[in-house]
Amino acid sequence: MDFGPHLLLAVLEGGVTAAVLALTAMGLSIVFGVMRVVNVAHGEFYMLGAVLAWFIATTIGSHPALGFIAALMIAPLIVGTLAAGVDRLILRRINYDPERTIVATIGTLYILQQTTLMTFGPDARPVEPPFNSRIALPWFEWGENGFAMYYPWGLSTTSYKLFVIAAAAVILITLWLAITRTRAGLIMRATQQDSDMAQAFGIPVKTVYSVVFGLGAGLAAIGAVLVVPIQQAHYLMGHDPLLLSFIVVIIGGLGSLPGTIIAAILIGMADGIISVFFTPTLAKIFATLVVAMVLVYRPTGLMGKSTA
Amino acid sequence: MTDTAKSNALHFGLLAALAIGFFILPTYHSGNLARIMILAIYAMGYNVLFGYTGLLSLGHALFFSAGMYGLGLTMHLGGWSPAPAFLAALIASSIVATVIGFLVLRTTGVAYMIVTLMFAQAGYLTILYFGTYTRGDEGFALKQATRQLIGLDLTDPIVRYYTALILFATALLLLAYIIRSPFGRTLIAIRENEERARMLGYNVTAIKLKAVILSGIISGASGAAYALLFGYAGATFATVQYSILPLLWVLVGGAGTTTGAFIGVLFMTYLIDYASGQTNAYLIVVGVVLVAVTLFLPHGIMGTLRNKYAGWLP
């Protein structure tokens, strides 16, 4: 393949990564924005989404589309409820103290991960995509005979990958509308701006926190359900999404939702393109150091407003 | 007895008990104890920063592995003998700690934790990237023939045990000395109220940098000792898990107590040892203990003892 088609392929792969990453990082960002806590167990909620998707799809067992739709509906709900439970049982009791929350969510990370190891086992398990036709992509070139269109060998994507990108976009737009246009969104934003004042106006801040924590975990689970037909469900799969989500949320500006989306696209694309053209380890070292430096020298991120 | 005399008695009593321990305990447990003492040095190094200065780092595996590879690579590839290699390890970890400390201290709170985590991750990936020399996750073993110090074979259980004890004693007494010194008092002042310490005229950033370097060197010494006494260096010791473990040990034992680090490592080693006999998902105890300690025992074992029964505990 030439450079051009190769790049297009990398962009398409990057698009899928970016779509899933945008969902996962959005969950982390909302939780940080509203509750001012860092959820280190976020990657494990992602992993649980994938594992539950496998479980639901296998239990239903008829046409793959049916299992997939059921997984997409049920898995995020279960994960969200579980996360709300974690909020009530652990985070609320330590009063959302930032440092203790990090320690407690590290503990939660191990509990969820190791419980999955005990029940689901150490194997990676696939979920069948609901539809998966291969789509060959054309490439245009200015050749000897003028403008020509042809199908380079290896340049293709699948209908499912395009669906993932579209689905992520729809979900994020819905979320955006819910936050900016509905009463629930208004309550959420009020709590984000000043939780004491919100409490004074009769908003049940504790319930809002539980719901937001559940929503954040649910978004990660949706991302995982979408990705599990492409990757496989595995009990250690939460590690990379956690780090990447951290990176996205930091680059985008802690708590800034538009920033999160932009950064997710940037990082997802960069990840796709870099891993096609460079050695992945070097790329990761470089990316990690760049992000650390951003946080050191511009702690509010690229789009974030400075907070007191 | 004055409080100082009491704490001296506690420290020397603990060291004396450990010195006798080798002859009383079965081989399996004395071997365990040598490892626990070395890891307790790591926990004490972490405690300088977390317990006394109030900085929660999630990237100390970087310092531990800097020491481990500082000794491991000079011995394995450079053919150095243990003493200069150990010195090289201390220098390596102090350089890493200085550079990292200079950068991370520009941030505070949550950002500080995430930045330390990221630098440690970059360090881990760097070890993997230079897999030709470091052998990555697989690691490399240090040959028995090279692990000799002034005619003593460090692979011999009794030599290993007492080398570990000497290093542990050095670290413990150094820590006890430091926290009683004006420097240590300033660290505690910064932990309690950074703004007030600054207002009193202390250069808080410079003092914190010193604390990071001190903590990094002690952690690096532990990594180097681990490689030397147990003959193995691998990238596993640079993973996030080895950054979280010292946090866990110090939290369990009691942050800001001199003996808490040792108690924490002792408790967790035997708990994990027991759990790994029951299930392959033994890391679940790490999770359960982390959550339980944050919820029910925020001051750890020694911290709770100090608050409730013995205010003099160092």
Coordinates of C-alpha atoms in Angstrom, one line a residue:
Chain A
M1 CA 0.0 0.0 0.0
D2 CA 1.1 3.6 -0.7
F3 CA 1.3 6.2 2.0
G4 CA -2.1 7.8 1.2
P5 CA -4.3 4.7 1.6
H6 CA -2.2 3.7 4.6
L7 CA -3.0 7.0 6.2
L8 CA -6.7 6.7 5.5
L9 CA -6.6 3.3 7.1
A10 CA -4.9 4.7 10.1
V11 CA -7.4 7.5 10.4
L12 CA -10.3 5.0 10.2
E13 CA -8.8 2.8 13.0
G14 CA -8.1 6.0 14.9
G15 CA -11.7 7.0 14.5
V16 CA -12.9 3.9 16.2
T17 CA -10.4 4.4 19.1
A18 CA -11.4 8.0 19.3
A19 CA -15.1 7.2 19.4
V20 CA -14.8 4.7 22.3
L21 CA -12.3 6.9 24.1
A22 CA -14.6 9.9 23.9
L23 CA -17.4 7.9 25.6
T24 CA -15.0 6.5 28.3
A25 CA -13.2 9.8 29.0
M26 CA -16.6 11.6 29.0
G27 CA -17.6 9.4 32.0
L28 CA -14.4 10.3 33.8
S29 CA -14.7 14.0 33.0
I30 CA -18.3 14.3 34.2
V31 CA -17.5 12.6 37.5
F32 CA -14.5 14.9 37.9
G33 CA -16.4 18.0 36.8
V34 CA -19.4 17.5 39.2
M35 CA -17.9 15.7 42.1
R36 CA -14.3 16.9 42.0
V37 CA -13.0 13.4 42.5
V38 CA -10.7 11.2 40.4
N39 CA -12.1 7.8 39.8
V40 CA -9.2 5.4 39.4
A41 CA -11.6 2.4 39.1
H42 CA -13.0 3.9 35.9
G43 CA -11.2 1.4 33.7
E44 CA -12.7 -1.4 35.7
F45 CA -16.2 -0.2 35.0
Y46 CA -15.2 -0.3 31.3
M47 CA -13.9 -3.8 31.7
L48 CA -17.1 -4.9 33.5
G49 CA -19.2 -3.5 30.6
A50 CA -17.3 -5.7 28.2
V51 CA -17.5 -8.8 30.4
L52 CA -21.2 -8.3 31.0
A53 CA -21.7 -7.8 27.3
W54 CA -20.1 -11.2 26.8
F55 CA -22.2 -12.7 29.5
I56 CA -25.5 -11.3 28.2
A57 CA -24.7 -12.2 24.6
T58 CA -23.9 -15.7 25.5
T59 CA -26.9 -16.1 27.7
I60 CA -29.3 -14.9 25.0
G61 CA -27.5 -16.9 22.4
S62 CA -29.8 -16.5 19.4
H63 CA -29.0 -14.0 16.6
P64 CA -25.9 -12.0 17.5
A65 CA -27.8 -8.7 16.9
L66 CA -30.3 -9.6 19.6
G67 CA -27.6 -10.4 22.1
F68 CA -25.7 -7.2 21.2
I69 CA -28.7 -5.0 21.6
A70 CA -29.6 -6.6 24.9
A71 CA -26.0 -6.1 26.1
L72 CA -26.0 -2.4 25.0
M73 CA -29.2 -1.8 27.0
I74 CA -28.5 -3.9 30.1
A75 CA -24.7 -3.9 30.7
P76 CA -24.4 -0.1 31.2
L77 CA -27.4 -0.2 33.6
I78 CA -25.9 -2.9 35.7
V79 CA -22.5 -1.2 35.8
G80 CA -24.1 2.2 36.6
T81 CA -26.1 0.7 39.4
L82 CA -22.9 -1.0 40.8
A83 CA -21.0 2.3 40.6
A84 CA -23.8 4.2 42.4
G85 CA -23.5 1.5 45.1
V86 CA -19.8 2.1 45.3
D87 CA -20.5 5.8 45.7
R88 CA -23.0 5.2 48.5
L89 CA -21.1 2.6 50.4
I90 CA -17.6 4.0 50.1
L91 CA -17.1 7.5 48.6
R92 CA -20.0 9.1 50.5
R93 CA -18.6 7.8 53.8
I94 CA -15.2 9.4 53.3
N95 CA -16.9 12.6 52.3
Y96 CA -15.3 12.8 48.8
D97 CA -11.9 13.8 50.3
P98 CA -9.8 13.9 47.1
E99 CA -6.8 11.9 48.3
R100 CA -8.8 9.3 50.2
T101 CA -11.1 8.9 47.2
I102 CA -8.2 8.0 45.1
V103 CA -7.0 5.4 47.6
A104 CA -10.5 4.0 47.9
T105 CA -11.0 3.8 44.2
I106 CA -7.6 2.1 43.8
G107 CA -9.0 -0.5 46.2
T108 CA -12.2 -0.8 44.2
L109 CA -10.1 -1.3 41.1
Y110 CA -8.5 -4.4 42.6
I111 CA -11.7 -5.7 44.0
L112 CA -13.6 -5.5 40.7
Q113 CA -10.7 -6.8 38.7
Q114 CA -9.9 -9.7 40.9
T115 CA -13.6 -10.6 41.4
T116 CA -13.8 -10.8 37.6
L117 CA -10.7 -13.0 37.5
M118 CA -12.4 -15.3 40.0
T119 CA -15.7 -15.6 38.1
F120 CA -15.0 -14.8 34.5
G121 CA -11.5 -16.3 34.5
P122 CA -8.3 -15.3 32.9
D123 CA -9.3 -15.9 29.2
A124 CA -10.1 -13.3 26.6
R125 CA -13.6 -14.0 25.2
P126 CA -15.1 -12.6 22.0
V127 CA -18.5 -11.2 21.4
E128 CA -19.9 -11.6 17.9
P129 CA -20.7 -8.3 16.1
P130 CA -24.4 -7.8 15.1
F131 CA -23.4 -7.2 11.5
N132 CA -19.9 -7.2 10.1
S133 CA -19.7 -6.8 6.3
R134 CA -16.4 -5.8 4.9
I135 CA -16.4 -2.5 3.0
A136 CA -13.6 -2.0 0.5
L137 CA -12.7 1.7 0.2
P138 CA -11.7 3.3 -3.1
W139 CA -8.7 5.5 -3.5
F140 CA -8.3 8.3 -6.0
E141 CA -5.0 8.9 -7.8
W142 CA -3.8 11.3 -10.4
G143 CA -2.0 8.7 -12.6
E144 CA -0.8 8.4 -16.2
N145 CA -4.3 8.2 -17.6
G146 CA -5.6 11.2 -15.6
F147 CA -7.8 10.9 -12.6
A148 CA -8.4 7.3 -11.6
M149 CA -10.3 5.5 -8.9
Y150 CA -9.2 2.1 -7.7
Y151 CA -9.5 -0.2 -4.7
P152 CA -6.1 -0.7 -3.1
W153 CA -5.5 -4.1 -1.6
G154 CA -6.0 -4.1 2.1
L155 CA -7.8 -0.8 2.3
S156 CA -11.1 -1.7 3.9
T157 CA -13.2 -1.2 7.0
T158 CA -16.2 -3.0 8.3
S159 CA -19.8 -1.8 8.6
Y160 CA -19.5 -2.5 12.3
K161 CA -16.6 -0.1 12.8
L162 CA -18.5 2.7 11.1
F163 CA -21.5 1.9 13.3
V164 CA -19.3 2.3 16.4
I165 CA -18.3 5.8 15.3
A166 CA -21.9 6.8 14.5
A167 CA -23.3 5.3 17.7
A168 CA -20.7 7.1 19.9
A169 CA -21.6 10.4 18.1
V170 CA -25.3 9.9 18.7
I171 CA -24.8 9.0 22.4
L172 CA -22.5 12.0 23.0
I173 CA -25.0 14.4 21.3
T174 CA -27.8 13.0 23.3
L175 CA -25.8 13.5 26.5
W176 CA -24.9 17.0 25.5
L177 CA -28.6 17.8 24.9
A178 CA -29.5 16.2 28.2
I179 CA -27.0 18.3 30.1
T180 CA -27.8 21.6 28.5
R181 CA -31.6 21.3 27.8
T182 CA -33.2 19.2 30.5
R183 CA -34.1 19.7 34.1
A184 CA -31.8 16.8 35.2
G185 CA -28.9 18.5 33.4
L186 CA -29.7 21.8 35.0
I187 CA -29.5 20.1 38.5
M188 CA -26.3 18.5 37.5
R189 CA -24.8 21.8 36.4
A190 CA -26.0 23.6 39.5
T191 CA -24.3 20.9 41.7
Q192 CA -21.1 21.3 39.7
Q193 CA -21.0 25.0 40.1
D194 CA -21.6 25.2 43.8
S195 CA -22.7 22.1 45.7
D196 CA -23.4 24.0 49.0
M197 CA -25.6 26.5 47.2
A198 CA -27.4 23.7 45.3
Q199 CA -28.0 21.9 48.6
A200 CA -29.4 25.1 50.1
F201 CA -31.9 25.3 47.2
G202 CA -33.2 21.9 48.0
I203 CA -31.2 19.9 45.4
P204 CA -30.5 16.4 46.8
V205 CA -26.8 16.7 46.2
K206 CA -25.9 13.3 47.6
T207 CA -28.4 11.6 45.2
V208 CA -27.0 13.7 42.3
Y209 CA -23.5 12.5 43.2
S210 CA -24.6 8.9 43.1
V211 CA -26.4 9.3 39.8
V212 CA -23.4 11.2 38.3
F213 CA -21.0 8.5 39.5
G214 CA -23.3 5.8 38.0
L215 CA -23.7 7.8 34.7
G216 CA -19.9 8.1 34.4
A217 CA -19.4 4.4 34.9
G218 CA -22.3 3.7 32.5
L219 CA -20.7 5.7 29.8
A220 CA -17.5 3.7 30.1
A221 CA -19.6 0.5 30.0
I222 CA -21.3 1.7 26.8
G223 CA -17.9 2.3 25.2
A224 CA -16.8 -1.2 26.2
V225 CA -19.9 -2.9 24.9
L226 CA -19.3 -1.1 21.5
V227 CA -15.7 -2.1 21.4
V228 CA -16.0 -5.7 22.6
P229 CA -17.0 -7.2 19.2
I230 CA -13.7 -5.7 17.8
Q231 CA -11.5 -6.5 20.8
Q232 CA -12.2 -9.2 23.3
A233 CA -13.4 -9.1 26.9
H234 CA -10.6 -9.7 29.3
Y235 CA -10.2 -9.0 33.0
L236 CA -7.2 -6.8 32.6
M237 CA -8.6 -4.7 29.7
G238 CA -9.4 -1.7 31.9
H239 CA -5.8 -0.5 32.2
D240 CA -5.2 1.2 28.9
P241 CA -8.6 2.9 28.7
L242 CA -8.0 4.3 32.2
L243 CA -4.6 5.8 31.3
L244 CA -5.9 7.1 27.9
S245 CA -9.0 8.6 29.6
F246 CA -6.8 10.3 32.1
I247 CA -4.7 11.7 29.2
V248 CA -7.8 12.9 27.4
V249 CA -9.4 14.5 30.4
I250 CA -6.1 16.3 31.3
I251 CA -5.4 17.5 27.8
G252 CA -9.0 18.6 27.3
G253 CA -9.0 20.4 30.6
L254 CA -10.2 18.8 33.8
G255 CA -14.0 19.0 33.8
S256 CA -14.4 20.7 30.4
L257 CA -16.8 18.6 28.3
P258 CA -16.1 20.1 24.9
G259 CA -12.4 19.9 25.6
T260 CA -12.8 16.2 26.5
I261 CA -14.4 15.5 23.1
I262 CA -11.7 17.4 21.2
A263 CA -8.9 15.7 23.1
A264 CA -10.5 12.3 22.6
I265 CA -10.5 12.8 18.8
L266 CA -7.0 14.1 18.9
I267 CA -5.6 11.3 21.1
G268 CA -7.6 8.6 19.4
M269 CA -6.4 9.7 15.9
A270 CA -2.9 10.2 17.1
D271 CA -2.9 6.7 18.7
G272 CA -4.2 5.2 15.5
I273 CA -1.7 7.0 13.2
I274 CA 1.3 6.7 15.5
S275 CA 0.8 3.0 16.1
V276 CA 0.6 2.4 12.3
F277 CA 3.8 4.3 11.6
F278 CA 6.0 4.1 14.7
T279 CA 6.8 1.5 17.4
P280 CA 4.0 1.6 19.9
T281 CA 6.3 1.6 23.0
L282 CA 8.2 4.7 21.9
A283 CA 4.9 6.4 21.0
K284 CA 3.5 5.6 24.4
I285 CA 6.5 7.0 26.2
F286 CA 6.4 10.1 24.2
A287 CA 2.6 10.6 24.7
T288 CA 2.9 10.0 28.4
L289 CA 5.7 12.4 28.9
V290 CA 3.9 15.1 26.8
V291 CA 0.8 14.7 28.9
A292 CA 2.7 14.9 32.1
M293 CA 4.4 18.0 30.9
V294 CA 1.1 19.6 30.0
L295 CA -0.2 18.9 33.5
V296 CA 3.0 20.3 35.0
Y297 CA 3.1 23.5 33.0
R298 CA -0.6 24.0 32.2
P299 CA -2.5 22.3 35.0
T300 CA -5.9 23.3 33.8
G301 CA -5.4 21.6 30.4
L302 CA -5.8 23.1 27.0
M303 CA -9.5 24.0 27.2
G304 CA -9.9 24.3 31.0
K305 CA -10.7 27.4 32.9
S306 CA -8.5 28.0 35.9
T307 CA -10.3 27.0 39.1
A308 CA -9.5 28.1 42.6
Chain B
M1 CA 11.1 7.7 80.7
T2 CA 11.0 10.6 78.3
D3 CA 9.3 10.2 74.9
T4 CA 12.7 10.2 73.2
A5 CA 13.9 7.4 75.5
K6 CA 10.7 5.5 74.9
S7 CA 11.0 5.7 71.1
N8 CA 14.7 4.7 71.2
A9 CA 13.7 1.7 73.3
L10 CA 11.0 0.8 70.7
H11 CA 13.4 1.1 67.8
F12 CA 16.3 -0.8 69.4
G13 CA 13.8 -3.3 70.8
L14 CA 12.4 -4.0 67.3
L15 CA 15.9 -4.3 65.9
A16 CA 17.0 -6.7 68.7
A17 CA 13.9 -8.8 68.2
L18 CA 14.7 -9.0 64.5
A19 CA 18.4 -9.9 65.2
I20 CA 17.3 -12.8 67.4
G21 CA 14.5 -13.7 65.0
F22 CA 16.8 -15.5 62.5
F23 CA 17.6 -18.2 65.1
I24 CA 14.1 -18.7 66.4
L25 CA 12.0 -18.6 63.3
P26 CA 11.8 -21.5 60.8
T27 CA 13.7 -21.0 57.5
Y28 CA 10.7 -20.1 55.5
H29 CA 9.7 -17.2 57.8
S30 CA 13.3 -15.9 58.2
G31 CA 13.5 -15.8 54.4
N32 CA 10.3 -13.9 54.3
L33 CA 11.5 -11.5 57.0
A34 CA 14.6 -10.6 55.0
R35 CA 12.4 -9.6 52.1
I36 CA 10.0 -7.8 54.4
M37 CA 12.9 -5.7 55.9
I38 CA 14.1 -4.7 52.4
L39 CA 10.5 -3.7 51.3
A40 CA 10.0 -1.9 54.6
I41 CA 12.9 0.3 53.6
Y42 CA 11.0 1.1 50.5
A43 CA 7.9 1.9 52.6
M44 CA 9.9 4.1 54.9
G45 CA 11.2 6.0 51.9
Y46 CA 7.6 6.5 50.8
N47 CA 6.6 7.5 54.3
V48 CA 9.1 10.4 54.3
L49 CA 7.0 12.0 51.5
F50 CA 3.5 10.7 52.2
G51 CA 3.5 10.4 56.0
Y52 CA 5.7 13.3 57.0
T53 CA 5.4 15.8 54.1
G54 CA 1.9 15.0 53.1
L55 CA 2.6 14.4 49.4
L56 CA 0.7 11.4 48.0
S57 CA 2.8 10.0 45.2
L58 CA 1.6 7.3 42.8
G59 CA 4.9 6.9 41.1
H60 CA 7.4 5.7 43.6
A61 CA 8.1 2.5 41.6
L62 CA 10.2 4.8 39.4
F63 CA 12.7 5.4 42.3
F64 CA 12.6 1.8 43.4
S65 CA 13.4 0.6 39.9
A66 CA 16.0 3.4 39.4
G67 CA 17.9 1.9 42.3
M68 CA 17.2 -1.7 41.2
Y69 CA 18.5 -1.1 37.6
G70 CA 21.2 1.3 38.8
L71 CA 22.7 -1.7 40.7
G72 CA 21.5 -4.4 38.4
L73 CA 22.7 -3.0 35.1
T74 CA 26.1 -1.9 36.4
M75 CA 26.7 -5.4 37.9
H76 CA 25.1 -7.4 35.1
L77 CA 26.5 -5.5 32.1
G78 CA 29.3 -3.4 33.6
G79 CA 30.7 -6.2 35.7
W80 CA 31.0 -4.0 38.7
S81 CA 31.3 -5.4 42.2
P82 CA 28.3 -4.8 44.7
A83 CA 29.7 -1.9 46.6
P84 CA 30.3 0.6 43.7
A85 CA 27.2 -0.8 42.0
F86 CA 25.2 0.1 45.2
L87 CA 26.7 3.6 45.1
A88 CA 25.7 3.9 41.4
A89 CA 22.2 2.9 42.4
L90 CA 22.0 5.6 45.0
I91 CA 23.3 8.2 42.5
A92 CA 20.9 7.0 39.8
S93 CA 17.9 7.2 42.1
S94 CA 19.0 10.7 43.4
I95 CA 19.3 12.0 39.9
V96 CA 15.9 10.6 38.9
A97 CA 14.4 12.0 42.1
T98 CA 15.9 15.4 41.5
V99 CA 14.6 15.7 38.0
I100 CA 11.2 14.3 38.7
G101 CA 10.9 16.3 42.0
F102 CA 11.8 19.5 40.2
L103 CA 8.9 18.9 37.7
V104 CA 6.2 17.4 39.8
L105 CA 6.4 19.9 42.7
R106 CA 5.0 22.5 40.3
T107 CA 1.7 20.7 40.8
T108 CA -0.4 20.0 43.9
G109 CA -3.2 17.7 45.0
V110 CA -4.8 15.5 42.5
A111 CA -2.6 16.8 39.6
Y112 CA 0.5 15.8 41.6
M113 CA -0.8 12.2 42.0
I114 CA -1.6 11.9 38.3
V115 CA 1.7 13.4 37.2
T116 CA 3.8 11.1 39.4
L117 CA 1.7 8.2 38.0
M118 CA 2.5 9.2 34.5
F119 CA 6.2 9.7 35.0
A120 CA 6.4 6.3 36.6
Q121 CA 4.5 4.8 33.6
A122 CA 6.9 6.5 31.2
G123 CA 9.8 5.0 33.2
Y124 CA 8.3 1.6 33.0
L125 CA 7.8 1.9 29.3
T126 CA 11.4 3.1 29.0
I127 CA 12.6 0.0 30.7
L128 CA 10.6 -2.1 28.2
Y129 CA 11.8 0.0 25.3
F130 CA 15.5 -0.8 26.1
G131 CA 14.6 -4.5 26.4
T132 CA 17.9 -5.4 24.8
Y133 CA 19.7 -4.4 28.0
T134 CA 17.0 -4.7 30.6
R135 CA 15.3 -7.8 29.2
G136 CA 11.9 -6.2 29.8
D137 CA 9.2 -8.0 31.9
E138 CA 11.3 -11.1 31.9
G139 CA 14.1 -9.4 33.7
F140 CA 17.5 -10.8 34.4
A141 CA 19.2 -12.7 37.3
L142 CA 22.4 -11.6 38.9
K143 CA 24.8 -14.4 39.1
Q144 CA 25.6 -15.9 42.5
A145 CA 29.4 -15.5 41.8
T146 CA 29.1 -11.7 41.5
R147 CA 27.0 -11.2 44.6
Q148 CA 30.0 -11.3 47.0
L149 CA 30.8 -8.5 49.5
I150 CA 34.1 -8.4 51.5
G151 CA 34.4 -12.2 51.2
L152 CA 30.8 -12.9 52.3
D153 CA 28.4 -14.7 50.0
L154 CA 25.2 -12.6 49.9
T155 CA 23.2 -15.6 48.7
D156 CA 23.8 -17.4 51.9
P157 CA 20.5 -17.1 54.0
I158 CA 22.2 -15.9 57.2
V159 CA 24.4 -13.3 55.4
R160 CA 21.4 -12.2 53.4
Y161 CA 19.3 -11.8 56.6
Y162 CA 21.8 -9.8 58.5
T163 CA 22.7 -7.6 55.5
A164 CA 18.9 -6.9 55.2
L165 CA 18.8 -6.2 58.9
I166 CA 21.8 -3.8 58.8
L167 CA 20.2 -1.9 55.9
F168 CA 16.8 -1.8 57.6
A169 CA 18.4 -0.6 60.9
T170 CA 20.3 2.2 59.0
A171 CA 17.1 3.3 57.3
L172 CA 15.0 3.1 60.5
L173 CA 17.5 5.0 62.7
L174 CA 18.1 7.6 59.9
L175 CA 14.3 8.2 59.7
A176 CA 14.0 8.4 63.4
Y177 CA 16.9 10.9 63.5
I178 CA 15.5 13.0 60.6
I179 CA 12.0 13.4 62.0
R180 CA 13.4 14.7 65.3
S181 CA 15.8 17.1 63.5
P182 CA 14.7 20.6 62.5
F183 CA 14.4 19.5 58.9
G184 CA 11.9 16.8 59.9
R185 CA 10.0 19.2 62.0
T186 CA 9.7 21.5 59.0
L187 CA 8.4 18.7 56.9
I188 CA 5.6 18.0 59.4
A189 CA 4.9 21.7 59.5
I190 CA 4.4 21.7 55.8
R191 CA 2.2 18.7 56.0
E192 CA 0.0 20.3 58.6
N193 CA -0.2 23.7 57.0
E194 CA 1.8 24.6 54.0
E195 CA 0.7 28.2 53.8
R196 CA 1.7 28.9 57.4
A197 CA 5.1 27.2 56.9
R198 CA 5.6 29.5 53.9
M199 CA 4.5 32.5 55.9
L200 CA 7.0 31.7 58.7
G201 CA 9.7 32.2 56.1
Y202 CA 10.5 28.6 55.0
N203 CA 11.2 28.0 51.4
V204 CA 8.6 25.3 51.1
T205 CA 9.3 24.2 47.5
A206 CA 13.0 23.8 48.2
I207 CA 12.3 21.8 51.4
K208 CA 9.7 19.6 49.5
L209 CA 12.3 19.0 46.8
K210 CA 14.8 17.8 49.5
A211 CA 12.1 15.5 50.8
V212 CA 11.4 14.0 47.4
I213 CA 15.2 13.4 46.9
L214 CA 15.6 11.9 50.3
S215 CA 12.5 9.7 49.7
G216 CA 13.8 8.8 46.2
I217 CA 17.2 7.8 47.5
I218 CA 15.8 5.6 50.3
S219 CA 13.4 3.9 47.9
G220 CA 16.2 3.5 45.4
A221 CA 18.4 1.9 48.1
S222 CA 15.6 -0.6 48.8
G223 CA 15.4 -1.4 45.1
A224 CA 19.1 -1.9 44.8
A225 CA 19.2 -4.1 48.0
Y226 CA 16.3 -6.1 46.6
A227 CA 18.2 -6.8 43.4
L228 CA 21.4 -7.6 45.2
L229 CA 20.0 -9.9 47.9
F230 CA 17.4 -11.7 45.8
G231 CA 19.4 -11.7 42.6
Y232 CA 16.8 -10.5 40.2
A233 CA 15.8 -7.3 38.4
G234 CA 12.7 -7.0 36.2
A235 CA 10.3 -4.5 34.8
T236 CA 7.5 -5.8 37.0
F237 CA 9.0 -3.8 39.8
A238 CA 8.4 -0.6 37.8
T239 CA 4.7 -1.2 37.2
V240 CA 1.9 0.8 38.8
Q241 CA 1.3 -2.0 41.3
Y242 CA 4.7 -1.4 42.9
S243 CA 3.8 2.3 43.2
I244 CA 0.6 1.4 44.9
L245 CA 2.1 -1.2 47.3
P246 CA 4.2 1.3 49.4
L247 CA 1.1 3.5 49.7
L248 CA -0.9 0.5 50.9
W249 CA 1.9 -0.6 53.4
V250 CA 2.2 2.9 54.8
L251 CA -1.6 3.3 55.1
V252 CA -2.0 0.0 56.8
G253 CA 0.9 0.5 59.2
G254 CA 0.3 4.1 59.9
A255 CA 1.4 7.1 57.9
G256 CA 3.8 9.4 59.7
T257 CA 5.0 6.7 62.1
T258 CA 8.5 5.3 62.1
T259 CA 7.6 1.7 62.7
G260 CA 4.4 1.8 60.7
A261 CA 6.1 1.0 57.4
F262 CA 7.6 -2.3 58.8
I263 CA 4.3 -3.3 60.4
G264 CA 2.4 -2.6 57.2
V265 CA 4.8 -4.7 55.0
L266 CA 4.7 -7.5 57.6
F267 CA 0.9 -7.5 57.8
M268 CA 0.3 -7.3 54.0
T269 CA 3.0 -9.8 53.1
Y270 CA 1.5 -12.5 55.3
L271 CA -2.0 -11.6 54.3
I272 CA -1.2 -11.8 50.6
D273 CA 0.8 -15.0 51.3
Y274 CA -2.3 -16.5 52.9
A275 CA -4.7 -15.3 50.2
S276 CA -2.5 -16.7 47.4
G277 CA -2.8 -20.1 49.0
Q278 CA -6.6 -19.8 48.8
T279 CA -7.2 -18.3 45.3
N280 CA -5.3 -17.1 42.2
A281 CA -7.1 -13.8 42.5
Y282 CA -5.2 -13.0 45.7
L283 CA -4.7 -9.4 44.8
I284 CA -8.3 -8.9 45.9
V285 CA -7.0 -8.6 49.5
V286 CA -5.0 -5.5 48.4
G287 CA -8.3 -4.0 47.2
V288 CA -10.3 -5.0 50.3
V289 CA -7.6 -3.7 52.7
L290 CA -7.2 -0.4 50.8
V291 CA -11.0 0.2 51.0
A292 CA -11.3 -1.0 54.6
V293 CA -8.3 1.1 55.8
T294 CA -9.7 4.3 54.1
L295 CA -13.1 3.7 55.6
F296 CA -12.4 2.4 59.1
L297 CA -8.8 2.9 60.0
P298 CA -7.6 6.2 58.4
H299 CA -4.6 6.4 60.7
G300 CA -3.4 2.9 60.2
I301 CA -2.3 0.4 62.9
M302 CA 0.4 2.4 64.6
G303 CA -1.4 5.7 64.0
T304 CA -4.5 4.4 65.8
L305 CA -2.4 3.0 68.6
R306 CA -0.7 6.4 69.0
N307 CA -4.0 8.3 69.0
K308 CA -5.7 6.0 71.5
Y309 CA -3.2 4.6 73.8
A310 CA 0.4 5.8 73.4
G311 CA 0.8 9.4 72.4
W312 CA 4.6 9.1 72.5
L313 CA 4.8 6.6 69.6
P314 CA 7.3 8.0 67.1

